[in-house]
Short mmCIF file of C-alpha atoms in Angstrom, two decimals:
data_model
loop_
_atom_site.label_atom_id
_atom_site.label_comp_id
_atom_site.label_asym_id
_atom_site.label_seq_id
_atom_site.Cartn_x
_atom_site.Cartn_y
_atom_site.Cartn_z
CA MET A 1 88.76 102.10 103.52
CA LEU A 2 89.68 101.03 99.89
CA GLY A 3 86.78 103.48 98.42
CA ALA A 4 88.77 106.29 100.60
CA SER A 5 92.04 105.45 99.05
CA ILE A 6 90.56 105.62 95.72
CA GLY A 7 88.92 108.37 96.36
CA PHE A 8 91.93 110.63 97.63
CA LEU A 9 93.59 109.59 94.48
CA LEU A 10 90.98 110.49 91.87
CA PHE A 11 90.27 113.74 93.65
CA GLY A 12 93.76 114.88 93.52
CA LEU A 13 94.09 113.90 90.06
CA PHE A 14 90.63 115.63 88.92
CA MET A 15 89.16 118.00 91.36
CA VAL A 16 91.73 119.42 93.32
CA ARG A 17 93.18 121.82 91.46
CA LYS A 18 89.81 122.85 90.36
CA LEU A 19 88.36 123.94 93.91
CA TYR A 20 91.57 124.88 94.55
CA GLU A 21 91.10 127.44 91.64
CA SER A 22 88.11 128.34 92.50
CA GLY A 23 89.36 130.61 95.55
CA GLU A 24 86.62 129.65 97.84
CA TYR A 25 86.60 127.81 101.00
CA THR A 26 83.47 125.87 100.67
CA ILE A 27 82.10 123.30 98.07
CA SER A 28 78.99 125.37 97.72
CA ALA A 29 80.49 128.57 96.96
CA ALA A 30 82.55 126.97 94.27
CA ILE A 31 79.57 125.24 92.84
CA ALA A 32 77.97 128.63 92.38
CA GLN A 33 80.83 129.80 90.19
CA LYS A 34 79.26 127.09 87.61
CA TYR A 35 75.38 127.24 88.50
CA GLY A 36 74.18 130.35 90.67
CA LYS A 37 72.99 131.09 93.70
CA SER A 38 69.92 129.12 94.30
CA THR A 39 72.38 125.84 93.82
CA MET A 40 75.09 127.19 95.98
CA LEU A 41 72.14 127.46 98.72
CA THR A 42 70.84 124.25 98.05
CA VAL A 43 74.80 122.27 98.04
CA SER A 44 74.52 123.99 101.51
CA VAL A 45 71.29 122.60 102.97
CA ILE A 46 72.24 119.46 101.98
CA MET A 47 75.74 119.08 103.36
CA ILE A 48 74.70 120.64 106.80
CA TYR A 49 71.98 117.87 106.67
CA ALA A 50 74.65 115.17 105.84
CA LEU A 51 77.43 116.20 108.03
CA LEU A 52 75.10 116.21 110.61
CA LEU A 53 73.96 112.82 110.61
CA VAL A 54 78.00 112.44 110.76
CA ASN A 55 78.72 113.68 113.66
CA VAL A 56 75.56 111.41 114.63
CA GLY A 57 77.21 108.86 113.87
CA ASN A 58 80.37 109.82 115.75
CA TYR A 59 78.66 110.54 118.55
CA VAL A 60 77.29 106.88 118.95
CA SER A 61 80.61 104.92 117.78
CA GLY A 62 82.43 106.88 120.22
CA ALA A 63 80.53 107.02 123.26
CA ALA A 64 81.08 103.17 122.94
CA ALA A 65 84.83 104.11 123.78
CA ILE A 66 85.08 106.49 126.37
CA ALA A 67 82.07 104.77 127.87
CA THR A 68 84.17 101.57 127.91
CA ALA A 69 87.12 103.52 129.28
CA LEU A 70 84.84 105.66 132.11
CA HIS A 71 82.64 103.32 132.81
CA VAL A 72 79.92 105.51 132.23
CA SER A 73 76.97 105.47 130.47
CA LEU A 74 76.55 105.99 126.67
CA PRO A 75 74.04 108.71 127.12
CA LEU A 76 76.87 110.50 129.57
CA ALA A 77 79.50 109.73 127.22
CA MET A 78 77.63 111.20 123.98
CA CYS A 79 77.72 114.75 126.55
CA ILE A 80 80.98 114.40 127.37
CA ILE A 81 81.85 114.17 123.68
CA ALA A 82 79.70 116.92 122.43
CA VAL A 83 81.16 119.33 125.40
CA VAL A 84 84.93 118.34 125.37
CA SER A 85 84.37 118.96 121.15
CA THR A 86 82.57 121.77 121.02
CA PHE A 87 85.34 123.53 123.43
CA TYR A 88 88.00 122.29 121.24
CA TYR A 89 86.92 123.94 117.57
CA VAL A 90 85.16 126.98 119.29
CA PHE A 91 88.24 128.06 120.82
CA GLY A 92 90.87 126.94 118.26
CA GLY A 93 89.08 127.82 115.12
CA LEU A 94 90.62 126.07 111.77
CA LYS A 95 94.31 126.08 112.58
CA GLY A 96 93.48 124.53 116.23
CA VAL A 97 91.93 121.94 114.98
CA ALA A 98 94.63 121.01 112.02
CA TRP A 99 97.21 120.54 114.72
CA VAL A 100 95.06 118.55 116.83
CA THR A 101 94.21 116.71 114.22
CA ILE A 102 98.29 115.68 113.19
CA LEU A 103 98.65 114.79 116.88
CA HIS A 104 95.81 112.81 117.59
CA SER A 105 95.81 110.95 114.07
CA ALA A 106 99.33 110.29 114.91
CA ILE A 107 98.76 108.90 118.61
CA LYS A 108 95.43 107.22 116.90
CA VAL A 109 97.91 105.19 114.61
CA ILE A 110 99.71 103.16 117.07
CA GLY A 111 96.98 102.64 119.35
CA VAL A 112 95.06 100.88 116.61
CA PHE A 113 98.61 99.26 115.72
CA ILE A 114 98.53 98.33 119.81
CA ILE A 115 94.76 97.07 119.28
CA LEU A 116 95.77 94.51 116.37
CA PHE A 117 98.85 93.59 118.28
CA VAL A 118 96.23 92.76 121.23
CA ALA A 119 93.91 91.09 119.00
CA MET A 120 96.06 88.62 117.20
CA SER A 121 97.61 87.59 120.73
CA LEU A 122 93.78 86.66 121.76
CA THR A 123 93.28 85.20 118.98
CA GLY A 124 96.50 83.15 118.12
CA GLY A 125 97.04 84.63 114.51
CA VAL A 126 94.74 84.52 111.39
CA ALA A 127 94.73 80.91 111.17
CA PRO A 128 92.57 80.20 114.44
CA MET A 129 90.28 82.90 113.38
CA GLN A 130 89.49 80.99 109.45
CA ALA A 131 88.81 78.07 111.30
CA LYS A 132 86.17 78.63 113.59
CA LEU A 133 84.35 81.73 112.24
CA PRO A 134 82.30 81.43 108.20
CA ALA A 135 83.90 81.51 105.00
CA HIS A 136 82.66 84.79 104.41
CA TYR A 137 84.65 86.37 106.72
CA PHE A 138 87.54 85.93 104.80
CA THR A 139 85.93 86.77 101.05
CA TRP A 140 86.45 90.62 99.82
CA ASP A 141 82.88 91.12 99.75
CA GLY A 142 81.43 88.92 102.87
CA LYS A 143 77.69 88.12 102.96
CA ILE A 144 77.06 92.02 101.29
CA GLY A 145 77.52 90.90 97.88
CA PHE A 146 79.02 93.02 94.74
CA THR A 147 76.62 95.37 93.87
CA THR A 148 76.28 96.77 97.69
CA ILE A 149 79.80 96.42 97.76
CA PHE A 150 80.44 98.60 94.58
CA ALA A 151 77.76 101.18 95.31
CA TRP A 152 79.33 101.85 98.77
CA THR A 153 82.64 102.12 96.98
CA PHE A 154 81.30 104.29 94.34
CA GLY A 155 79.97 106.63 97.30
CA THR A 156 82.73 106.97 99.64
CA VAL A 157 85.41 107.89 96.59
CA GLY A 158 81.96 110.53 95.20
CA ALA A 159 81.38 111.72 98.59
CA ILE A 160 85.38 112.90 99.52
CA PHE A 161 85.14 114.77 95.99
CA SER A 162 82.74 117.15 97.59
CA THR A 163 82.58 116.93 101.64
CA GLN A 164 83.46 120.46 103.26
CA PHE A 165 85.73 119.66 105.51
CA ILE A 166 87.92 118.18 103.48
CA VAL A 167 87.30 120.86 100.82
CA GLN A 168 88.19 123.15 103.33
CA ALA A 169 91.34 121.24 104.25
CA ILE A 170 92.42 121.70 100.43
CA SER A 171 91.58 125.59 100.63
CA SER A 172 94.03 125.99 103.27
CA THR A 173 97.24 124.76 101.69
CA PRO A 174 99.78 126.76 100.48
CA SER A 175 99.54 125.98 96.60
CA ALA A 176 97.27 123.35 94.79
CA ASN A 177 100.07 121.42 93.98
CA GLU A 178 100.25 121.18 98.03
CA ALA A 179 96.84 120.36 98.12
CA ARG A 180 97.01 117.64 95.12
CA LYS A 181 100.37 116.07 97.41
CA ALA A 182 98.27 115.60 100.82
CA THR A 183 95.43 113.65 98.95
CA PHE A 184 98.42 111.58 97.91
CA TYR A 185 99.72 111.05 101.29
CA ALA A 186 95.57 110.64 102.62
CA ALA A 187 95.54 107.84 99.73
CA ALA A 188 98.54 105.92 100.88
CA PHE A 189 97.51 106.26 103.85
CA CYS A 190 93.77 104.86 104.02
CA LEU A 191 94.28 101.70 102.87
CA PRO A 192 96.72 100.03 105.35
CA LEU A 193 94.55 101.52 108.34
CA GLY A 194 91.74 100.12 107.26
CA LEU A 195 92.92 96.51 106.81
CA VAL A 196 94.31 97.27 110.66
CA LEU A 197 90.85 97.99 111.30
CA ALA A 198 89.24 95.33 109.43
CA LEU A 199 91.60 92.52 111.06
CA SER A 200 90.81 93.66 114.70
CA GLY A 201 86.80 93.57 114.28
CA VAL A 202 87.01 89.84 112.62
CA ALA A 203 88.94 88.85 115.75
CA ALA A 204 86.34 90.73 118.32
CA LYS A 205 83.97 88.99 116.24
CA TYR A 206 86.10 85.67 116.96
CA LEU A 207 86.40 86.26 120.50
CA TYR A 208 83.47 87.79 121.68
CA PRO A 209 80.64 86.48 119.40
CA ASP A 210 77.63 87.69 120.63
CA MET A 211 79.07 90.98 121.68
CA ASN A 212 77.36 94.23 120.50
CA SER A 213 79.92 95.38 117.27
CA LEU A 214 80.23 99.47 118.46
CA TYR A 215 82.26 97.50 120.78
CA ALA A 216 84.82 95.69 118.80
CA LEU A 217 88.08 98.23 119.06
CA PRO A 218 87.54 99.33 122.99
CA VAL A 219 86.48 95.59 124.30
CA PHE A 220 90.66 94.49 124.31
CA LEU A 221 91.48 97.58 126.36
CA GLU A 222 90.20 95.50 128.80
CA LYS A 223 93.27 92.88 127.95
CA MET A 224 95.71 95.40 127.71
CA PRO A 225 98.56 96.34 130.55
CA PRO A 226 97.78 99.57 132.60
CA LEU A 227 100.03 101.95 130.60
CA ALA A 228 99.31 100.27 127.37
CA SER A 229 95.28 100.57 127.63
CA ALA A 230 95.61 104.39 128.83
CA PHE A 231 97.69 105.07 125.76
CA VAL A 232 95.22 103.72 123.45
CA THR A 233 92.21 105.09 125.12
CA THR A 234 93.80 108.29 124.70
CA SER A 235 94.34 107.29 121.26
CA LEU A 236 90.47 106.51 120.44
CA VAL A 237 89.18 109.34 122.86
CA ALA A 238 91.67 111.03 120.61
CA SER A 239 89.94 110.02 117.33
CA ILE A 240 86.46 110.71 118.03
CA PHE A 241 86.85 114.62 119.48
CA VAL A 242 89.18 114.94 116.01
CA SER A 243 86.52 113.30 114.09
CA VAL A 244 83.38 115.36 115.24
CA CYS A 245 85.29 118.79 115.62
CA THR A 246 86.68 118.44 111.68
CA VAL A 247 82.07 117.59 110.83
CA ALA A 248 81.58 120.51 113.26
CA LEU A 249 83.93 123.57 111.77
CA ALA A 250 82.71 122.50 108.71
CA ILE A 251 79.13 122.44 109.24
CA ALA A 252 79.92 126.09 110.95
CA SER A 253 81.47 127.58 108.01
CA LEU A 254 78.71 126.70 105.31
CA VAL A 255 76.50 128.22 108.12
CA VAL A 256 78.58 131.46 108.73
CA ARG A 257 79.78 131.73 104.68
CA ASP A 258 76.48 130.72 102.91
CA PHE A 259 73.94 132.25 104.84
CA TYR A 260 74.71 134.11 108.40
CA VAL A 261 77.39 136.95 106.47
CA PRO A 262 75.43 137.46 103.15
CA TYR A 263 71.91 138.26 104.51
CA TRP A 264 73.17 140.08 108.01
CA LYS A 265 76.57 140.61 106.70
CA PRO A 266 78.54 141.54 110.05
CA THR A 267 81.39 143.27 111.59
CA ALA A 268 84.04 140.93 112.01
CA GLU A 269 84.06 141.01 115.62
CA ARG A 270 79.92 140.04 115.35
CA GLU A 271 80.99 137.48 112.61
CA LEU A 272 83.27 135.71 115.12
CA LYS A 273 80.90 136.39 118.13
CA MET A 274 77.98 134.34 115.87
CA THR A 275 80.22 131.85 114.33
CA ARG A 276 80.77 130.63 118.23
CA LEU A 277 77.42 130.71 118.84
CA PHE A 278 76.51 128.72 115.83
CA SER A 279 79.28 125.96 116.81
CA VAL A 280 77.70 125.23 120.68
CA LEU A 281 74.18 124.68 118.17
CA ILE A 282 75.86 122.42 116.02
CA GLY A 283 77.41 120.42 119.32
CA VAL A 284 74.19 120.04 120.86
CA ILE A 285 72.21 119.12 117.90
CA PRO A 286 73.13 115.74 117.04
CA LEU A 287 72.60 114.71 120.64
CA VAL A 288 68.70 114.95 119.61
CA PHE A 289 69.05 112.39 117.39
CA VAL A 290 71.72 109.96 118.27
CA PHE A 291 69.02 107.88 119.93
CA PHE A 292 67.09 107.00 116.66
CA VAL A 293 70.04 105.86 114.52
CA PRO A 294 69.42 102.18 113.79
CA GLU A 295 72.58 101.07 112.41
CA ILE A 296 76.01 103.04 112.10
CA LEU A 297 77.21 101.96 109.11
CA LYS A 298 73.96 102.44 107.13
CA LEU A 299 73.83 105.75 108.18
CA SER A 300 77.50 106.27 107.28
CA PHE A 301 76.85 105.18 103.77
CA PHE A 302 73.42 107.41 104.03
CA THR A 303 75.19 110.49 104.38
CA ARG A 304 77.60 109.68 101.94
CA ALA A 305 75.21 108.77 99.15
CA LEU A 306 73.82 112.47 100.13
CA ARG A 307 77.26 113.99 99.43
CA LEU A 308 77.81 111.86 96.11
CA SER A 309 74.36 113.54 95.17
CA ILE A 310 76.44 117.08 95.32
CA THR A 311 79.67 115.37 93.47
CA MET A 312 77.43 114.48 90.41
CA VAL A 313 76.96 117.80 89.94
CA ALA A 314 80.07 119.27 90.85
CA MET A 315 82.02 116.87 87.92
CA MET A 316 78.51 117.96 85.38
CA GLY A 317 79.66 121.87 86.06
CA PHE A 318 83.43 121.47 86.23
CA TYR A 319 83.83 118.80 82.99
CA LEU A 320 79.96 119.08 81.01
CA PRO A 321 79.20 122.90 81.03
CA LEU A 322 76.85 121.84 78.58
CA PHE A 323 74.48 120.75 81.36
CA SER A 324 75.31 124.13 83.53
CA SER A 325 72.05 124.81 84.34
CA ASN A 326 70.84 126.59 87.98
CA ARG A 327 67.20 125.38 87.69
CA GLY A 328 68.90 122.14 86.53
CA ALA A 329 70.88 121.45 89.45
CA THR A 330 68.70 123.06 92.21
CA ILE A 331 65.99 120.66 91.30
CA GLY A 332 68.11 117.62 90.89
CA LEU A 333 69.48 118.16 93.93
CA ILE A 334 66.71 118.67 96.09
CA GLY A 335 64.99 115.81 94.14
CA ALA A 336 67.96 113.96 94.86
CA ALA A 337 67.79 114.70 98.85
CA ILE A 338 64.62 114.03 98.89
CA SER A 339 64.26 110.44 96.97
CA THR A 340 67.73 109.42 98.35
CA THR A 341 66.05 109.93 102.05
CA VAL A 342 62.75 108.11 101.25
CA TRP A 343 64.60 105.46 99.86
CA TYR A 344 67.03 104.82 103.06
CA LEU A 345 64.08 104.67 105.35
CA LEU A 346 61.95 102.81 103.42
CA GLY A 347 65.27 99.97 103.75
CA ASN A 348 66.40 100.47 100.26
CA PRO A 349 63.61 98.36 98.50
CA PHE A 350 63.89 95.70 95.69
CA GLY A 351 68.01 95.49 96.49
CA ILE A 352 68.50 98.93 95.00
CA ASP A 353 71.25 100.94 97.35
CA ASN A 354 69.97 104.33 98.00
CA MET A 355 73.29 105.24 96.56
CA TYR A 356 72.28 104.40 93.28
CA VAL A 357 69.41 106.59 93.61
CA ALA A 358 71.62 109.51 94.80
CA ALA A 359 74.04 109.23 91.99
CA LEU A 360 71.52 108.77 89.31
CA THR A 361 68.95 111.11 90.22
CA PRO A 362 70.19 114.97 89.79
CA LEU A 363 71.64 113.38 86.46
CA VAL A 364 68.39 112.23 85.45
CA VAL A 365 66.57 115.59 86.24
CA MET A 366 69.40 117.63 85.10
CA ALA A 367 69.10 115.57 81.39
CA ILE A 368 65.59 116.45 81.20
CA GLU A 369 65.53 120.04 81.71
CA ARG A 370 68.23 120.58 79.65
CA LEU A 371 66.00 118.43 76.88
CA VAL A 372 62.83 120.33 77.81
CA HIS A 373 64.96 123.86 78.02
CA HIS A 374 66.40 122.97 74.86
CA GLY A 375 63.41 122.20 72.92
CA ALA A 376 61.52 125.24 74.10
CA ARG A 377 64.42 127.66 72.84
CA THR A 378 64.34 125.27 69.46
CA ALA A 379 60.70 126.14 69.02
CA ALA A 380 60.89 129.29 70.04
CA ILE A 381 63.78 129.96 67.44
CA ALA A 382 61.37 128.36 64.58
CA GLN A 383 58.56 130.37 65.80
CA THR A 384 60.77 133.61 65.42
CA ASP A 385 61.78 132.50 62.08
CA ASP A 386 58.21 131.75 61.00
CA ALA A 387 57.18 135.70 62.00
CA ALA A 388 60.02 136.80 60.28
CA THR A 389 59.25 134.90 57.15
CA GLN A 390 55.75 135.84 57.01
CA SER A 391 56.93 139.19 57.52
CA LYS A 392 58.98 139.44 54.48
CA ALA A 393 56.60 137.55 52.33
CA PHE A 394 53.87 140.36 53.40
CA ALA A 395 56.67 143.12 52.27
CA GLU A 396 57.37 141.52 49.11
CA ARG A 397 53.49 141.20 48.42
CA THR A 398 52.92 144.65 49.27
CA SER A 399 55.86 146.49 47.01
#
């Protein structure tokens, strides 16, 4: 959450105005203004890939709360999430999801603080936890280490700069100044909420050391009075639906804006019908992959790594136009998506986090492409000059 706070702050300072003034509501279309169509399509595909995986994680983590509250199996809980959230955004659209998000976010904040109060009541405060749990639970890096912490923070910051649903929210504000204010509010909101959630998670580990971490928050529902339990359950379930809706709506926007409309050129009525059909498919697809997720936390940061690669290309386009090569950006993004995925599946060999692979790959590829292109251009100019010199010398000899 520290990374999210820093990310929103930097996003507001350096990126919001540029994205807002582009006049686009998708990150791919904004980047296309600096590079070209092939880069736009590549960005769109990578973002769709990343966001589908985000919703896979949302389905798995959200199912724990619903399974605990309704006493159903995890697969059934995931299906409930898919059905309800799809109904939300198919018929509500961006405006409907926005209003629901505001309401649910307020309820979620209250629910999270109720969980913290119950957790601290059960543990007797922080001191008993410090006495029993290993010391690394209360250090800034735990057992993870600086390099991983830095990679995750860097990746979170980078993901915020390019994530489609954030760009969509920015584009819907009345002005660039209002958009910037919204990012500053988000930055202030993230840090305290993160601390509350972290402390609640440590309390769950203290009270239930052998419990699956997936149930770290829902486990406290059983220790609450019925009314409080009902409210907190509502807050947790609401936050799940909001997260899934926001991500799915972002995916649908990319599919329609970058692929369907340019190639099929539908009427407004046909576009709306197809958007709803795509939305249903987008809600179903994550269900296919939920049983293949080994670890939610690592999946979450892997999706941020994919989005980080897009941010690196976007920042190069906005701030280093010298490297604004459509070919270099396209090849760099494809290379980053493939190398980052392979590195993640291999389990981050040599202790190098896939976040670093995602950040460096597009930069290296674009730099090489620039050098090759510059070298070829220099050689062509030199060859032209030589030809002109020889022609001039020949003309002087024959005159």
